PDB file of C-alpha atoms in Angstrom:
ATOM      1  CA  MET A   1      64.055  88.288  74.938  1.00  0.00           C
ATOM      2  CA  HIS A   2      62.147  86.369  77.568  1.00  0.00           C
ATOM      3  CA  CYS A   3      63.273  87.154  81.107  1.00  0.00           C
ATOM      4  CA  PRO A   4      63.146  84.188  83.511  1.00  0.00           C
ATOM      5  CA  SER A   5      61.300  84.900  86.733  1.00  0.00           C
ATOM      6  CA  LEU A   6      63.264  85.975  89.787  1.00  0.00           C
ATOM      7  CA  ASN A   7      62.400  85.928  93.471  1.00  0.00           C
ATOM      8  CA  PHE A   8      64.037  89.354  93.784  1.00  0.00           C
ATOM      9  CA  THR A   9      62.396  91.536  91.133  1.00  0.00           C
ATOM     10  CA  ALA A  10      63.302  95.063  92.264  1.00  0.00           C
ATOM     11  CA  SER A  11      64.377  97.067  89.197  1.00  0.00           C
ATOM     12  CA  TYR A  12      64.404  93.909  87.030  1.00  0.00           C
ATOM     13  CA  ASP A  13      64.489  94.669  83.312  1.00  0.00           C
ATOM     14  CA  LEU A  14      66.711  94.620  80.241  1.00  0.00           C
ATOM     15  CA  PHE A  15      69.278  97.422  80.191  1.00  0.00           C
ATOM     16  CA  LEU A  16      69.730  98.699  76.623  1.00  0.00           C
ATOM     17  CA  GLY A  17      67.396  95.898  75.606  1.00  0.00           C
ATOM     18  CA  ILE A  18      70.059  93.179  75.990  1.00  0.00           C
ATOM     19  CA  PHE A  19      71.538  93.134  79.514  1.00  0.00           C
ATOM     20  CA  PRO A  20      69.237  91.633  82.158  1.00  0.00           C
ATOM     21  CA  LEU A  21      69.782  93.534  85.407  1.00  0.00           C
ATOM     22  CA  ASN A  22      68.096  93.952  88.750  1.00  0.00           C
ATOM     23  CA  ILE A  23      68.974  96.008  91.799  1.00  0.00           C
ATOM     24  CA  LEU A  24      71.470  93.405  93.092  1.00  0.00           C
ATOM     25  CA  ASN A  25      73.507  93.613  89.861  1.00  0.00           C
ATOM     26  CA  LYS A  26      73.506  97.381  90.103  1.00  0.00           C
ATOM     27  CA  VAL A  27      74.468  97.458  93.786  1.00  0.00           C
ATOM     28  CA  ALA A  28      77.269  94.939  93.151  1.00  0.00           C
ATOM     29  CA  MET A  29      78.759  97.293  90.552  1.00  0.00           C
ATOM     30  CA  ILE A  30      79.305 100.017  93.166  1.00  0.00           C
ATOM     31  CA  PRO A  31      81.970  98.233  95.279  1.00  0.00           C
ATOM     32  CA  PHE A  32      83.617  96.930  92.105  1.00  0.00           C
ATOM     33  CA  GLY A  33      83.890 100.465  90.764  1.00  0.00           C
ATOM     34  CA  LEU A  34      85.117 101.874  94.075  1.00  0.00           C
ATOM     35  CA  ALA A  35      87.757  99.148  94.369  1.00  0.00           C
ATOM     36  CA  GLU A  36      88.958  99.899  90.836  1.00  0.00           C
ATOM     37  CA  ILE A  37      89.330 103.581  91.699  1.00  0.00           C
ATOM     38  CA  ILE A  38      91.217 102.767  94.913  1.00  0.00           C
ATOM     39  CA  VAL A  39      93.582 100.396  93.089  1.00  0.00           C
ATOM     40  CA  SER A  40      94.263 102.920  90.334  1.00  0.00           C
ATOM     41  CA  ARG A  41      95.172 105.594  92.888  1.00  0.00           C
ATOM     42  CA  SER A  42      97.442 103.462  95.062  1.00  0.00           C
ATOM     43  CA  GLY A  43     100.566 105.276  93.865  1.00  0.00           C
ATOM     44  CA  ASP A  44     103.784 103.314  93.662  1.00  0.00           C
ATOM     45  CA  LYS A  45     101.982 100.099  94.611  1.00  0.00           C
ATOM     46  CA  SER A  46      99.580 100.319  91.667  1.00  0.00           C
ATOM     47  CA  LEU A  47     101.274  97.518  89.694  1.00  0.00           C
ATOM     48  CA  MET A  48     100.820  94.921  92.429  1.00  0.00           C
ATOM     49  CA  GLY A  49      97.373  96.297  93.191  1.00  0.00           C
ATOM     50  CA  SER A  50      96.399  95.980  89.543  1.00  0.00           C
ATOM     51  CA  ILE A  51      97.617  92.403  89.385  1.00  0.00           C
ATOM     52  CA  THR A  52      95.759  91.479  92.581  1.00  0.00           C
ATOM     53  CA  TRP A  53      92.621  93.254  91.399  1.00  0.00           C
ATOM     54  CA  SER A  54      92.769  91.413  88.066  1.00  0.00           C
ATOM     55  CA  LYS A  55      92.898  88.104  89.922  1.00  0.00           C
ATOM     56  CA  TRP A  56      89.861  89.090  92.009  1.00  0.00           C
ATOM     57  CA  VAL A  57      87.913  90.097  88.905  1.00  0.00           C
ATOM     58  CA  PHE A  58      88.744  86.760  87.282  1.00  0.00           C
ATOM     59  CA  PHE A  59      87.687  84.743  90.333  1.00  0.00           C
ATOM     60  CA  VAL A  60      84.382  86.646  90.615  1.00  0.00           C
ATOM     61  CA  MET A  61      83.408  87.097  86.966  1.00  0.00           C
ATOM     62  CA  GLY A  62      84.545  83.664  85.747  1.00  0.00           C
ATOM     63  CA  PRO A  63      82.188  81.676  87.986  1.00  0.00           C
ATOM     64  CA  LEU A  64      79.343  84.114  87.271  1.00  0.00           C
ATOM     65  CA  ALA A  65      79.803  83.506  83.532  1.00  0.00           C
ATOM     66  CA  ALA A  66      79.892  79.741  84.102  1.00  0.00           C
ATOM     67  CA  LEU A  67      76.757  79.847  86.275  1.00  0.00           C
ATOM     68  CA  GLY A  68      74.979  81.809  83.559  1.00  0.00           C
ATOM     69  CA  LEU A  69      75.610  79.006  81.073  1.00  0.00           C
ATOM     70  CA  ILE A  70      73.764  76.448  83.207  1.00  0.00           C
ATOM     71  CA  PRO A  71      69.966  76.783  82.953  1.00  0.00           C
ATOM     72  CA  ALA A  72      69.430  75.747  86.582  1.00  0.00           C
ATOM     73  CA  THR A  73      71.725  78.485  87.906  1.00  0.00           C
ATOM     74  CA  GLN A  74      71.193  81.283  85.387  1.00  0.00           C
ATOM     75  CA  THR A  75      69.210  83.274  87.948  1.00  0.00           C
ATOM     76  CA  LEU A  76      71.547  82.625  90.905  1.00  0.00           C
ATOM     77  CA  LEU A  77      68.838  81.034  93.049  1.00  0.00           C
ATOM     78  CA  GLY A  78      66.309  83.609  91.868  1.00  0.00           C
ATOM     79  CA  LEU A  79      68.364  86.569  93.102  1.00  0.00           C
ATOM     80  CA  MET A  80      70.327  87.874  90.098  1.00  0.00           C
ATOM     81  CA  PRO A  81      69.958  87.388  86.343  1.00  0.00           C
ATOM     82  CA  LEU A  82      73.075  85.750  84.869  1.00  0.00           C
ATOM     83  CA  TYR A  83      71.819  84.776  81.409  1.00  0.00           C
ATOM     84  CA  GLY A  84      71.992  86.207  77.906  1.00  0.00           C
ATOM     85  CA  ALA A  85      74.423  89.051  77.324  1.00  0.00           C
ATOM     86  CA  GLU A  86      75.448  88.915  80.994  1.00  0.00           C
ATOM     87  CA  VAL A  87      77.232  85.602  80.291  1.00  0.00           C
ATOM     88  CA  ALA A  88      79.261  87.154  77.479  1.00  0.00           C
ATOM     89  CA  THR A  89      80.008  90.274  79.520  1.00  0.00           C
ATOM     90  CA  HIS A  90      81.137  88.356  82.612  1.00  0.00           C
ATOM     91  CA  GLY A  91      83.151  85.986  80.413  1.00  0.00           C
ATOM     92  CA  ALA A  92      84.870  88.873  78.617  1.00  0.00           C
ATOM     93  CA  TYR A  93      85.720  90.552  81.934  1.00  0.00           C
ATOM     94  CA  ALA A  94      87.138  87.270  83.242  1.00  0.00           C
ATOM     95  CA  LEU A  95      89.280  86.708  80.133  1.00  0.00           C
ATOM     96  CA  ILE A  96      90.651  90.250  80.169  1.00  0.00           C
ATOM     97  CA  ALA A  97      91.349  89.987  83.901  1.00  0.00           C
ATOM     98  CA  VAL A  98      93.164  86.650  83.649  1.00  0.00           C
ATOM     99  CA  TYR A  99      95.297  88.042  80.828  1.00  0.00           C
ATOM    100  CA  PHE A 100      96.395  91.007  82.929  1.00  0.00           C
ATOM    101  CA  ALA A 101      96.764  88.923  86.086  1.00  0.00           C
ATOM    102  CA  HIS A 102      99.247  86.607  84.390  1.00  0.00           C
ATOM    103  CA  ARG A 103     100.759  88.628  81.537  1.00  0.00           C
ATOM    104  CA  LEU A 104     101.278  91.919  83.361  1.00  0.00           C
ATOM    105  CA  PRO A 105     103.758  90.490  85.923  1.00  0.00           C
ATOM    106  CA  ILE A 106     105.862  88.973  83.110  1.00  0.00           C
ATOM    107  CA  THR A 107     105.870  92.184  81.089  1.00  0.00           C
ATOM    108  CA  ALA A 108     106.550  94.369  84.116  1.00  0.00           C
ATOM    109  CA  SER A 109     109.408  92.217  85.421  1.00  0.00           C
ATOM    110  CA  SER A 110     111.192  92.482  82.080  1.00  0.00           C
ATOM    111  CA  LYS A 111     110.940  96.291  82.094  1.00  0.00           C
ATOM    112  CA  ILE A 112     111.624  97.109  85.746  1.00  0.00           C
ATOM    113  CA  LYS A 113     115.273  97.444  86.643  1.00  0.00           C
ATOM    114  CA  PRO A 114     116.347  95.911  89.947  1.00  0.00           C
ATOM    115  CA  LEU A 115     117.262  98.299  92.739  1.00  0.00           C
ATOM    116  CA  THR A 116     120.956  98.689  93.372  1.00  0.00           C
ATOM    117  CA  LYS A 117     122.631 100.073  96.457  1.00  0.00           C
ATOM    118  CA  THR A 118     124.222 103.430  96.013  1.00  0.00           C
ATOM    119  CA  SER A 119     126.945 104.750  98.220  1.00  0.00           C
ATOM    120  CA  ALA A 120     126.096 107.654 100.488  1.00  0.00           C
ATOM    121  CA  VAL A 121     127.791 110.913  99.571  1.00  0.00           C
TER     122      VAL A 121
END
């Protein structure tokens, strides 16, 4: 696979021979991973956190997938590679995220019983 030239070439190569990555892609994965860990450990608020996180993933990954489809923007102004398998990966993340952002609240609301007041003993 031919890799388009970037202005920011630090650590620029194909990961596993199919995913074009440079240092900016790799650094961007760190806060995403940390945020996922924080959301998963938020205790009794994890449902709302998961829904909010899914919306964030959709609104970040969706545009990245769309930009990767356009030849003029597939390198994000020469900073990050967004072409090839990265388009499919970002698109898949966006589709999974939008499913959970909109389906999870419906499923959860049908399974969660409303709180009722109990009399004090």
